[in-house]
Amino acid sequence: MVDRLFSDRDLAALYDAVCAGRPDFAFYLPLVMSARSVLDVGCGTGDLLHQARAAGHPGRLCGLDPADGMLEQARRRTDVEWILGDLSTTHWDRAFDLVVMTGHAFQVLLEDEEVRGTFAAVRAALTDEGRFVFETRDPAARAWGEWTPDRAVEVVDATGAVVRVANEADPYDGGDRVSFTTRYTSPGWDGPRLSRSTLRFLGADEVTSFLAGAGLTVEAQYGDWLRQPLTGTGPEIITVAARGRGQEKGATRP
């Protein structure tokens, strides 16, 4: 089931404002611009592909997302291909030079079979020289410790109303999954709107093992958006993988 913050059209319309200033696009956008054909898995509001087309990308740009609320925002730009669904409902054969999963979309894959199926579908979609780039939060950084109401942000919706957005993580039980509630409140509403989410936190070795099982080879892994090495303390595990090629000299591992 798609989380309410993605499926609800009003909440989805707030997503880009809540994520304003996100640092990952400075990393991903040059990769997109250098690839002839790009698939953005879990594209959300499509902001990355919007920016690529606005910057003059001449080739195929395709966004895939299971949330119709998010795709309603994405479809404001019509010169990009938008598909409602996920990699279990679609299939491509060597169609894309680059596949990306941004915004920690990888972490919604909660079960091993979901990860295996996603990676197998990504490999099938890649051209022989294609690359797969995605990120997950390093569990060692314990990002959920900052998902507290006192770190709420305020954004303005399409009517000019101020909306307060706050996350509150459930008590951590020591596993690889963290659940949390996102609460949206606004003075003009009858009451708060709540969305429940669960994310999975896998380490670099686990990610690499799943990739290898799908026939994908790690070219590099980074610990932040400035391409610093993995340190084992986070905040990110950013992975560049290829379809069956050997690991390149200089690839960064823990």
Coordinates of N, CA and C in Angstrom, one line a residue:
M1 N 0.8 -1.2 0.0 CA 0.0 0.0 0.0 C 0.9 1.2 0.0
V2 N 0.5 2.2 -0.8 CA 1.3 3.5 -0.9 C 1.0 4.4 0.3
D3 N 2.0 4.9 0.9 CA 1.8 5.8 2.1 C 0.9 7.0 1.7
R4 N 0.1 7.5 2.6 CA -0.8 8.5 2.4 C -0.1 9.8 1.9
L5 N 1.1 10.1 2.5 CA 1.7 11.3 2.1 C 2.1 11.4 0.6
F6 N 2.1 10.2 -0.1 CA 2.4 10.1 -1.5 C 1.1 10.0 -2.3
S7 N 0.1 9.3 -1.8 CA -1.2 9.1 -2.5 C -2.2 10.2 -2.4
D8 N -2.2 10.9 -1.3 CA -3.1 12.0 -1.1 C -2.7 13.2 -2.0
R9 N -3.5 13.7 -2.9 CA -3.1 14.7 -3.8 C -2.7 16.0 -3.1
D10 N -3.4 16.4 -2.0 CA -3.1 17.6 -1.3 C -1.7 17.5 -0.5
L11 N -1.5 16.3 0.1 CA -0.2 16.1 0.8 C 1.0 16.0 -0.2
A12 N 0.7 15.3 -1.4 CA 1.7 15.2 -2.4 C 2.1 16.5 -2.9
A13 N 1.2 17.4 -3.0 CA 1.5 18.8 -3.5 C 2.4 19.6 -2.6
L14 N 2.6 19.1 -1.4 CA 3.5 19.8 -0.4 C 4.9 19.2 -0.5
Y15 N 5.1 18.1 -1.2 CA 6.3 17.3 -1.1 C 7.6 18.1 -1.4
D16 N 7.5 18.8 -2.6 CA 8.7 19.6 -3.0 C 9.0 20.7 -2.1
A17 N 8.0 21.3 -1.5 CA 8.3 22.4 -0.6 C 8.9 21.9 0.7
V18 N 8.4 20.7 1.2 CA 9.0 20.1 2.4 C 10.5 19.7 2.2
C19 N 10.8 19.3 0.9 CA 12.1 18.8 0.6 C 13.0 19.9 -0.1
A20 N 12.6 21.1 0.0 CA 13.3 22.2 -0.7 C 14.8 22.2 -0.2
G21 N 15.7 22.4 -1.1 CA 17.1 22.5 -0.8 C 17.8 21.1 -0.7
R22 N 17.1 20.1 -1.1 CA 17.7 18.7 -1.0 C 19.0 18.6 -1.7
P23 N 20.0 18.0 -1.1 CA 21.3 18.0 -1.6 C 21.6 17.0 -2.7
D24 N 20.7 16.0 -2.8 CA 21.0 14.9 -3.7 C 21.0 15.2 -5.2
F25 N 20.2 16.2 -5.5 CA 20.0 16.6 -7.0 C 21.3 17.1 -7.6
A26 N 22.2 17.7 -6.8 CA 23.5 18.2 -7.3 C 24.3 17.0 -7.7
F27 N 24.1 15.8 -7.1 CA 24.8 14.6 -7.4 C 24.2 13.9 -8.6
Y28 N 22.8 13.8 -8.6 CA 22.2 13.0 -9.6 C 22.0 13.7 -11.0
L29 N 21.8 15.0 -10.9 CA 21.5 15.7 -12.2 C 22.6 15.6 -13.2
P30 N 23.8 15.8 -12.9 CA 24.9 15.6 -13.9 C 24.9 14.2 -14.5
L31 N 24.5 13.2 -13.7 CA 24.5 11.8 -14.2 C 23.3 11.7 -15.2
V32 N 22.2 12.3 -14.9 CA 21.0 12.2 -15.8 C 21.4 12.9 -17.1
M33 N 22.0 14.1 -17.0 CA 22.3 14.9 -18.2 C 23.3 14.2 -19.1
S34 N 24.1 13.3 -18.6 CA 25.1 12.6 -19.4 C 24.6 11.3 -20.0
A35 N 23.4 10.9 -19.6 CA 22.8 9.6 -20.1 C 21.8 9.9 -21.2
R36 N 21.8 9.1 -22.2 CA 20.8 9.3 -23.3 C 19.4 8.9 -23.0
S37 N 19.2 7.9 -22.1 CA 17.9 7.5 -21.7 C 17.9 7.1 -20.2
V38 N 16.9 7.6 -19.5 CA 17.0 7.6 -18.0 C 15.6 7.1 -17.5
L39 N 15.6 6.2 -16.6 CA 14.5 5.7 -15.8 C 14.6 6.1 -14.4
D40 N 13.7 6.9 -13.9 CA 13.7 7.3 -12.5 C 12.6 6.5 -11.8
V41 N 13.1 5.5 -10.9 CA 12.2 4.6 -10.2 C 11.8 5.2 -8.9
G42 N 10.5 5.4 -8.7 CA 10.0 6.1 -7.5 C 10.2 7.6 -7.7
C43 N 9.8 8.1 -8.9 CA 10.1 9.4 -9.3 C 9.4 10.5 -8.5
G44 N 8.4 10.1 -7.8 CA 7.6 11.1 -7.0 C 7.0 12.2 -7.9
T45 N 7.3 13.4 -7.5 CA 6.7 14.6 -8.2 C 7.5 14.8 -9.5
G46 N 8.5 14.0 -9.8 CA 9.2 14.2 -11.1 C 10.2 15.3 -11.1
D47 N 10.5 15.9 -10.0 CA 11.3 17.1 -10.0 C 12.7 17.0 -10.6
L48 N 13.3 15.8 -10.4 CA 14.6 15.6 -11.0 C 14.5 15.6 -12.6
L49 N 13.5 14.9 -13.1 CA 13.4 14.8 -14.5 C 12.9 16.1 -15.1
H50 N 12.1 16.9 -14.3 CA 11.7 18.2 -14.7 C 12.9 19.1 -14.9
Q51 N 13.8 19.0 -13.9 CA 15.0 19.8 -14.0 C 15.9 19.4 -15.2
A52 N 16.0 18.1 -15.4 CA 16.8 17.6 -16.5 C 16.3 18.1 -17.9
R53 N 15.0 18.1 -18.1 CA 14.4 18.5 -19.3 C 14.6 20.0 -19.5
A54 N 14.4 20.8 -18.4 CA 14.5 22.2 -18.4 C 15.9 22.6 -18.7
A55 N 16.9 21.8 -18.3 CA 18.3 22.0 -18.6 C 18.7 21.6 -20.0
G56 N 17.8 21.0 -20.8 CA 18.1 20.7 -22.2 C 18.4 19.3 -22.5
H57 N 18.0 18.3 -21.6 CA 18.2 16.9 -21.9 C 17.4 16.6 -23.1
P58 N 18.1 16.0 -24.2 CA 17.4 15.8 -25.4 C 16.8 14.4 -25.6
G59 N 17.1 13.5 -24.7 CA 16.8 12.1 -24.9 C 15.5 11.6 -24.1
R60 N 15.4 10.3 -23.9 CA 14.3 9.7 -23.2 C 14.4 9.9 -21.7
L61 N 13.3 10.4 -21.1 CA 13.2 10.6 -19.7 C 11.9 9.9 -19.3
C62 N 12.0 8.9 -18.4 CA 10.8 8.2 -17.9 C 10.8 8.1 -16.4
G63 N 9.6 8.5 -15.9 CA 9.4 8.4 -14.4 C 8.4 7.4 -14.1
L64 N 8.7 6.5 -13.1 CA 7.9 5.4 -12.7 C 7.5 5.6 -11.2
D65 N 6.3 5.6 -10.8 CA 5.9 5.7 -9.4 C 4.5 5.1 -9.2
P66 N 4.3 4.4 -8.0 CA 3.1 3.8 -7.7 C 2.0 4.7 -7.1
A67 N 2.4 6.0 -6.9 CA 1.5 6.9 -6.2 C 0.9 7.9 -7.2
D68 N -0.5 7.8 -7.4 CA -1.1 8.7 -8.3 C -1.1 10.2 -7.8
G69 N -1.0 10.4 -6.5 CA -0.9 11.8 -6.0 C 0.4 12.4 -6.4
M70 N 1.4 11.7 -6.4 CA 2.7 12.2 -6.8 C 2.8 12.4 -8.3
L71 N 2.3 11.5 -9.0 CA 2.3 11.6 -10.5 C 1.5 12.7 -11.0
E72 N 0.4 13.1 -10.3 CA -0.4 14.2 -10.7 C 0.5 15.5 -10.7
Q73 N 1.4 15.6 -9.7 CA 2.4 16.7 -9.7 C 3.4 16.5 -10.8
A74 N 3.9 15.3 -11.1 CA 4.8 15.1 -12.1 C 4.3 15.5 -13.5
R75 N 3.1 15.2 -13.7 CA 2.5 15.3 -15.1 C 2.2 16.8 -15.4
R76 N 2.6 17.7 -14.6 CA 2.5 19.1 -15.0 C 3.5 19.4 -16.1
R77 N 4.5 18.5 -16.3 CA 5.4 18.6 -17.5 C 5.0 17.4 -18.4
T78 N 4.7 17.7 -19.6 CA 4.2 16.7 -20.5 C 5.3 16.1 -21.5
D79 N 6.5 16.7 -21.4 CA 7.5 16.2 -22.3 C 8.4 15.1 -21.7
V80 N 7.9 14.5 -20.6 CA 8.5 13.4 -19.9 C 7.5 12.3 -19.9
E81 N 8.0 11.0 -20.0 CA 7.1 9.8 -19.9 C 6.8 9.5 -18.5
W82 N 5.5 9.5 -18.1 CA 5.2 9.1 -16.7 C 4.4 7.9 -16.7
I83 N 4.7 6.9 -15.8 CA 4.1 5.6 -15.7 C 3.7 5.4 -14.3
L84 N 2.4 5.0 -14.1 CA 1.9 4.7 -12.8 C 2.1 3.2 -12.5
G85 N 2.9 2.8 -11.5 CA 3.3 1.4 -11.3 C 4.6 1.3 -10.6
D86 N 5.1 0.1 -10.6 CA 6.4 -0.1 -10.0 C 7.1 -1.2 -10.9
L87 N 8.3 -1.6 -10.5 CA 9.1 -2.6 -11.3 C 8.5 -4.0 -11.3
S88 N 7.5 -4.2 -10.5 CA 6.8 -5.5 -10.5 C 5.7 -5.5 -11.5
T89 N 5.3 -4.4 -12.0 CA 4.2 -4.3 -13.0 C 4.7 -3.8 -14.3
T90 N 5.9 -3.6 -14.5 CA 6.5 -3.1 -15.8 C 7.7 -3.9 -16.2
H91 N 8.1 -3.9 -17.4 CA 9.3 -4.6 -17.9 C 9.9 -3.9 -19.0
W92 N 11.2 -3.7 -18.9 CA 12.0 -3.2 -20.0 C 13.2 -4.1 -20.3
D93 N 13.6 -4.2 -21.5 CA 14.8 -5.0 -21.9 C 15.8 -4.1 -22.5
R94 N 16.9 -3.8 -21.7 CA 18.0 -3.0 -22.2 C 17.6 -1.7 -22.8
A95 N 16.7 -1.0 -22.1 CA 16.1 0.2 -22.6 C 16.7 1.5 -22.1
F96 N 17.5 1.5 -21.0 CA 17.9 2.7 -20.4 C 19.4 2.6 -20.1
D97 N 20.1 3.8 -20.3 CA 21.5 3.9 -20.0 C 21.7 4.2 -18.5
L98 N 20.7 4.7 -17.9 CA 20.8 5.1 -16.4 C 19.5 4.8 -15.8
V99 N 19.5 4.1 -14.6 CA 18.4 3.9 -13.8 C 18.7 4.5 -12.4
V100 N 17.9 5.4 -11.9 CA 18.1 6.0 -10.6 C 16.9 5.7 -9.6
M101 N 17.2 5.7 -8.4 CA 16.2 5.7 -7.3 C 16.7 6.7 -6.3
T102 N 16.0 7.9 -6.3 CA 16.4 9.0 -5.4 C 15.4 9.1 -4.2
G103 N 15.7 10.1 -3.3 CA 14.8 10.3 -2.2 C 14.7 9.2 -1.3
H104 N 15.7 8.3 -1.2 CA 15.7 7.1 -0.3 C 14.5 6.2 -0.6
A105 N 14.1 6.2 -1.9 CA 13.0 5.3 -2.3 C 13.3 3.8 -2.1
F106 N 14.6 3.5 -2.2 CA 15.1 2.1 -2.0 C 14.6 1.6 -0.6
Q107 N 14.5 2.5 0.3 CA 14.2 2.0 1.7 C 12.7 1.6 1.9
V108 N 11.9 1.8 0.9 CA 10.5 1.3 1.1 C 10.4 -0.2 0.7
L109 N 11.5 -0.8 0.2 CA 11.5 -2.2 -0.1 C 11.8 -2.9 1.2
L110 N 10.8 -3.5 1.8 CA 10.9 -4.0 3.2 C 11.3 -5.5 3.3
E111 N 11.0 -6.2 2.2 CA 11.3 -7.7 2.2 C 12.4 -8.0 1.2
D112 N 13.2 -9.1 1.6 CA 14.3 -9.5 0.7 C 13.8 -9.7 -0.7
E113 N 12.6 -10.4 -0.9 CA 12.1 -10.7 -2.2 C 11.8 -9.4 -3.0
E114 N 11.4 -8.3 -2.3 CA 11.2 -7.1 -3.0 C 12.5 -6.5 -3.5
V115 N 13.5 -6.6 -2.7 CA 14.8 -6.1 -3.1 C 15.3 -6.9 -4.3
R116 N 15.3 -8.2 -4.2 CA 15.8 -9.1 -5.3 C 15.0 -8.8 -6.6
G117 N 13.7 -8.7 -6.5 CA 12.9 -8.4 -7.7 C 13.2 -7.1 -8.3
T118 N 13.3 -6.1 -7.5 CA 13.7 -4.7 -8.0 C 15.0 -4.7 -8.7
F119 N 16.0 -5.3 -8.1 CA 17.3 -5.3 -8.7 C 17.4 -6.1 -10.0
A120 N 16.6 -7.2 -10.0 CA 16.6 -8.0 -11.2 C 15.9 -7.2 -12.4
A121 N 14.8 -6.5 -12.0 CA 14.2 -5.7 -13.0 C 15.0 -4.5 -13.5
V122 N 15.8 -3.9 -12.6 CA 16.7 -2.9 -13.0 C 17.8 -3.4 -13.9
R123 N 18.3 -4.6 -13.6 CA 19.4 -5.1 -14.5 C 18.8 -5.4 -15.9
A124 N 17.6 -5.9 -16.0 CA 17.0 -6.1 -17.3 C 16.7 -4.9 -18.0
A125 N 16.5 -3.8 -17.3 CA 16.2 -2.5 -18.0 C 17.4 -1.8 -18.5
L126 N 18.6 -2.1 -17.9 CA 19.8 -1.4 -18.3 C 20.4 -1.9 -19.6
T127 N 20.9 -1.0 -20.4 CA 21.7 -1.3 -21.5 C 23.0 -2.0 -21.0
D128 N 23.8 -2.6 -21.9 CA 24.9 -3.4 -21.5 C 26.0 -2.5 -20.8
E129 N 26.0 -1.2 -21.2 CA 26.9 -0.3 -20.5 C 26.2 0.6 -19.5
G130 N 25.0 0.3 -19.1 CA 24.2 1.1 -18.3 C 24.6 1.1 -16.8
R131 N 24.2 2.1 -16.1 CA 24.5 2.2 -14.6 C 23.2 2.4 -13.8
F132 N 23.3 1.9 -12.6 CA 22.2 2.0 -11.6 C 22.7 2.7 -10.4
V133 N 22.1 3.9 -10.1 CA 22.6 4.7 -9.0 C 21.4 5.0 -8.0
F134 N 21.7 4.7 -6.8 CA 20.7 4.9 -5.7 C 21.3 5.1 -4.4
E135 N 20.5 5.5 -3.4 CA 21.1 5.7 -2.1 C 20.2 5.1 -1.0
T136 N 20.7 4.8 0.2 CA 20.0 4.5 1.4 C 20.7 5.1 2.5
R137 N 19.9 5.4 3.6 CA 20.6 6.0 4.8 C 21.4 4.9 5.5
D138 N 22.6 5.3 5.9 CA 23.5 4.4 6.6 C 22.8 4.1 8.0
P139 N 22.6 2.9 8.3 CA 21.9 2.6 9.6 C 22.8 3.1 10.8
A140 N 24.1 3.1 10.6 CA 25.0 3.5 11.7 C 24.7 5.0 12.1
A141 N 24.2 5.8 11.2 CA 23.9 7.2 11.5 C 22.7 7.4 12.3
R142 N 21.8 6.4 12.4 CA 20.6 6.4 13.2 C 19.8 7.7 12.9
A143 N 19.5 7.9 11.6 CA 18.7 9.1 11.2 C 17.4 9.3 11.9
W144 N 16.8 8.2 12.3 CA 15.4 8.2 12.9 C 15.5 9.0 14.2
G145 N 16.7 9.1 14.8 CA 16.8 9.9 16.1 C 16.4 11.3 15.9
E146 N 16.4 11.8 14.7 CA 16.1 13.2 14.4 C 14.6 13.4 13.9
W147 N 13.9 12.3 13.8 CA 12.5 12.3 13.4 C 11.6 12.6 14.6
T148 N 11.6 13.8 15.1 CA 10.9 14.2 16.3 C 10.1 15.5 16.0
P149 N 9.0 15.7 16.7 CA 8.1 16.8 16.4 C 8.8 18.2 16.5
D150 N 9.8 18.3 17.3 CA 10.5 19.6 17.5 C 11.3 20.0 16.3
R151 N 11.4 19.1 15.3 CA 12.1 19.4 14.1 C 11.1 19.6 12.9
A152 N 9.9 20.0 13.2 CA 8.9 20.2 12.2 C 9.3 21.3 11.3
V153 N 8.8 21.3 10.1 CA 9.0 22.4 9.1 C 7.6 23.0 8.8
E154 N 7.6 24.2 8.3 CA 6.3 24.8 7.9 C 6.5 25.2 6.4
V155 N 5.4 24.9 5.7 CA 5.4 25.2 4.2 C 4.1 25.9 3.9
V156 N 4.0 26.5 2.8 CA 2.8 27.1 2.3 C 2.1 26.4 1.2
D157 N 0.8 26.0 1.3 CA 0.2 25.3 0.3 C -0.3 26.2 -0.8
A158 N -1.0 25.6 -1.8 CA -1.4 26.3 -3.0 C -2.4 27.4 -2.7
T159 N -3.1 27.4 -1.5 CA -4.1 28.4 -1.2 C -3.5 29.5 -0.3
G160 N -2.2 29.3 0.0 CA -1.5 30.3 0.8 C -1.5 30.0 2.3
A161 N -2.2 28.9 2.7 CA -2.2 28.5 4.1 C -0.9 27.8 4.5
V162 N -0.6 28.1 5.8 CA 0.6 27.5 6.3 C 0.3 26.1 6.9
V163 N 1.2 25.1 6.5 CA 1.0 23.7 6.9 C 2.3 23.3 7.7
R164 N 2.1 22.8 8.9 CA 3.2 22.3 9.7 C 3.3 20.8 9.5
V165 N 4.5 20.4 9.2 CA 4.8 19.0 8.9 C 5.8 18.5 9.9
A166 N 5.4 17.4 10.6 CA 6.3 16.9 11.7 C 6.3 15.4 11.6
N167 N 7.5 14.8 11.8 CA 7.7 13.4 11.9 C 7.9 12.9 13.3
E168 N 7.4 11.8 13.6 CA 7.7 11.2 14.9 C 7.9 9.7 14.8
A169 N 9.2 9.3 15.1 CA 9.5 7.9 14.9 C 9.0 7.1 16.1
D170 N 8.6 5.8 15.8 CA 8.3 4.9 16.9 C 9.6 4.5 17.6
P171 N 9.4 4.0 18.9 CA 10.6 3.6 19.6 C 11.4 2.5 18.8
Y172 N 12.7 2.7 18.7 CA 13.5 1.8 17.9 C 13.7 0.5 18.7
D173 N 13.5 -0.7 17.9 CA 13.5 -2.0 18.5 C 14.8 -2.8 18.2
G174 N 15.7 -2.1 17.6 CA 17.0 -2.8 17.3 C 17.1 -3.5 16.0
G175 N 16.0 -3.5 15.2 CA 15.9 -4.2 13.9 C 16.4 -3.3 12.8
D176 N 16.1 -3.8 11.6 CA 16.5 -3.0 10.4 C 15.3 -2.2 9.8
R177 N 14.2 -2.1 10.5 CA 13.0 -1.4 10.1 C 12.6 -0.3 11.1
V178 N 12.3 0.8 10.6 CA 11.8 1.9 11.5 C 10.5 2.5 11.0
S179 N 9.5 2.5 11.8 CA 8.2 3.1 11.5 C 8.1 4.5 12.1
F180 N 7.3 5.3 11.4 CA 7.1 6.7 11.9 C 5.8 7.3 11.4
T181 N 5.3 8.3 12.0 CA 4.1 9.0 11.6 C 4.5 10.4 11.2
T182 N 4.0 10.8 10.0 CA 4.1 12.2 9.6 C 2.7 12.9 9.8
R183 N 2.8 14.0 10.6 CA 1.6 14.7 10.9 C 1.6 16.1 10.2
Y184 N 0.5 16.3 9.5 CA 0.3 17.6 8.8 C -0.9 18.3 9.5
T185 N -0.6 19.6 9.9 CA -1.6 20.4 10.6 C -1.6 21.8 9.9
S186 N -2.8 22.4 9.9 CA -3.0 23.7 9.3 C -4.2 24.3 10.0
P187 N -4.1 25.6 10.3 CA -5.2 26.3 11.1 C -6.6 26.1 10.4
G188 N -6.7 26.0 9.1 CA -7.9 26.0 8.4 C -8.5 24.6 8.2
W189 N -7.8 23.6 8.7 CA -8.3 22.2 8.6 C -9.1 21.8 9.7
D190 N -10.0 20.8 9.5 CA -10.8 20.2 10.6 C -9.9 19.5 11.7
G191 N -8.8 19.0 11.3 CA -7.9 18.3 12.2 C -6.7 17.9 11.5
P192 N -5.7 17.2 12.1 CA -4.5 16.8 11.5 C -4.7 15.7 10.5
R193 N -3.8 15.6 9.5 CA -3.8 14.5 8.6 C -2.5 13.7 8.8
L194 N -2.7 12.4 9.0 CA -1.6 11.6 9.4 C -1.3 10.6 8.3
S195 N 0.0 10.3 8.2 CA 0.5 9.3 7.3 C 1.5 8.4 8.0
R196 N 1.3 7.1 7.9 CA 2.2 6.1 8.5 C 3.2 5.5 7.4
S197 N 4.5 5.4 7.8 CA 5.5 4.9 6.9 C 6.4 3.9 7.7
T198 N 7.0 3.0 6.9 CA 8.0 2.1 7.5 C 9.2 2.1 6.4
L199 N 10.4 2.2 6.9 CA 11.6 2.2 6.0 C 12.5 1.1 6.6
R200 N 13.3 0.5 5.6 CA 14.3 -0.5 6.0 C 15.7 0.1 5.8
F201 N 16.5 -0.2 6.8 CA 17.9 0.3 6.8 C 18.8 -0.9 6.7
L202 N 19.5 -0.9 5.5 CA 20.5 -2.0 5.2 C 21.8 -1.4 5.1
G203 N 22.8 -2.1 5.6 CA 24.2 -1.7 5.5 C 24.8 -1.9 4.1
A204 N 26.0 -1.4 3.9 CA 26.7 -1.4 2.6 C 26.9 -2.9 2.2
D205 N 27.4 -3.7 3.1 CA 27.6 -5.1 2.7 C 26.4 -5.8 2.3
E206 N 25.2 -5.6 2.9 CA 24.0 -6.2 2.5 C 23.5 -5.7 1.2
V207 N 23.7 -4.4 1.0 CA 23.3 -3.8 -0.3 C 24.1 -4.5 -1.4
T208 N 25.4 -4.5 -1.2 CA 26.3 -5.1 -2.2 C 26.0 -6.6 -2.5
S209 N 25.6 -7.3 -1.5 CA 25.3 -8.7 -1.6 C 24.0 -8.9 -2.5
F210 N 23.0 -8.1 -2.2 CA 21.8 -8.1 -3.0 C 22.1 -7.8 -4.5
L211 N 22.9 -6.8 -4.7 CA 23.3 -6.4 -6.1 C 24.0 -7.5 -6.8
A212 N 24.9 -8.2 -6.1 CA 25.7 -9.3 -6.7 C 24.7 -10.4 -7.1
G213 N 23.7 -10.7 -6.2 CA 22.8 -11.7 -6.5 C 21.9 -11.5 -7.8
A214 N 21.8 -10.2 -8.1 CA 21.0 -9.8 -9.3 C 21.9 -9.6 -10.5
G215 N 23.2 -9.9 -10.4 CA 24.1 -9.7 -11.5 C 24.6 -8.3 -11.8
L216 N 24.5 -7.5 -10.7 CA 24.9 -6.1 -10.8 C 26.2 -5.9 -9.9
T217 N 27.2 -5.2 -10.5 CA 28.5 -5.0 -9.9 C 28.7 -3.6 -9.3
V218 N 29.1 -3.5 -8.1 CA 29.4 -2.2 -7.5 C 30.6 -1.6 -8.2
E219 N 30.4 -0.4 -8.7 CA 31.6 0.4 -9.2 C 32.1 1.4 -8.1
A220 N 31.2 1.9 -7.3 CA 31.7 2.9 -6.3 C 30.6 3.0 -5.2
Q221 N 31.0 3.3 -4.0 CA 30.0 3.6 -3.0 C 30.6 4.8 -2.2
Y222 N 29.7 5.8 -1.9 CA 30.1 7.0 -1.2 C 29.3 7.2 0.1
G223 N 29.9 8.0 1.0 CA 29.2 8.2 2.3 C 28.4 9.5 2.3
D224 N 28.5 10.4 1.3 CA 27.7 11.6 1.3 C 27.7 12.1 -0.1
W225 N 27.0 13.2 -0.3 CA 26.7 13.7 -1.6 C 27.9 14.4 -2.2
L226 N 29.0 14.6 -1.4 CA 30.2 15.2 -1.9 C 31.2 14.1 -2.4
R227 N 30.7 12.9 -2.4 CA 31.5 11.7 -2.9 C 32.6 11.3 -1.9
Q228 N 32.4 11.6 -0.6 CA 33.4 11.2 0.4 C 33.3 9.7 0.6
P229 N 34.4 9.1 1.1 CA 34.3 7.6 1.3 C 33.3 7.2 2.4
L230 N 32.9 6.0 2.3 CA 32.1 5.4 3.4 C 32.9 5.4 4.6
T231 N 32.3 5.8 5.8 CA 33.1 5.8 7.0 C 32.5 4.8 8.0
G232 N 31.3 4.2 7.7 CA 30.7 3.3 8.7 C 29.9 4.1 9.7
T233 N 29.8 5.4 9.6 CA 28.9 6.2 10.5 C 27.9 7.0 9.7
G234 N 27.8 6.9 8.4 CA 26.8 7.6 7.6 C 27.3 9.0 7.2
P235 N 26.3 9.8 6.6 CA 24.9 9.6 6.7 C 24.3 8.7 5.6
E236 N 25.0 8.6 4.5 CA 24.4 7.9 3.3 C 25.3 6.7 2.9
I237 N 24.6 5.8 2.1 CA 25.3 4.8 1.3 C 24.8 5.0 -0.1
I238 N 25.7 5.7 -0.9 CA 25.3 6.0 -2.3 C 26.0 5.0 -3.2
T239 N 25.3 4.3 -3.9 CA 25.9 3.2 -4.7 C 25.8 3.4 -6.2
V240 N 26.9 3.2 -6.9 CA 26.9 3.2 -8.4 C 27.2 1.8 -8.8
A241 N 26.2 1.2 -9.5 CA 26.4 -0.2 -9.9 C 26.2 -0.3 -11.4
A242 N 26.8 -1.4 -12.0 CA 26.7 -1.6 -13.4 C 26.3 -3.0 -13.7
R243 N 25.9 -3.2 -14.9 CA 25.4 -4.5 -15.4 C 26.5 -5.5 -15.6
G244 N 27.0 -6.2 -14.6 CA 27.9 -7.3 -14.8 C 29.3 -6.9 -15.1
R245 N 29.7 -5.7 -14.9 CA 31.1 -5.3 -15.1 C 31.9 -5.5 -13.8
G246 N 33.2 -5.7 -13.9 CA 34.1 -5.8 -12.8 C 34.2 -4.5 -12.0
Q247 N 34.6 -4.6 -10.7 CA 34.7 -3.4 -9.9 C 35.9 -2.6 -10.4
E248 N 35.7 -1.3 -10.6 CA 36.7 -0.4 -11.1 C 37.8 0.0 -10.1
K249 N 38.9 0.2 -10.5 CA 40.0 0.7 -9.6 C 39.6 2.0 -9.0
G250 N 39.7 2.1 -7.7 CA 39.4 3.3 -7.0 C 38.0 3.3 -6.4
A251 N 37.2 2.2 -6.6 CA 35.9 2.2 -6.0 C 36.0 2.2 -4.5
T252 N 35.1 2.9 -3.9 CA 35.2 3.1 -2.4 C 34.3 2.2 -1.7
R253 N 34.9 1.5 -0.7 CA 34.2 0.5 0.1 C 34.6 0.8 1.6
P254 N 33.8 0.3 2.5 CA 34.1 0.5 3.9 C 35.5 0.0 4.2

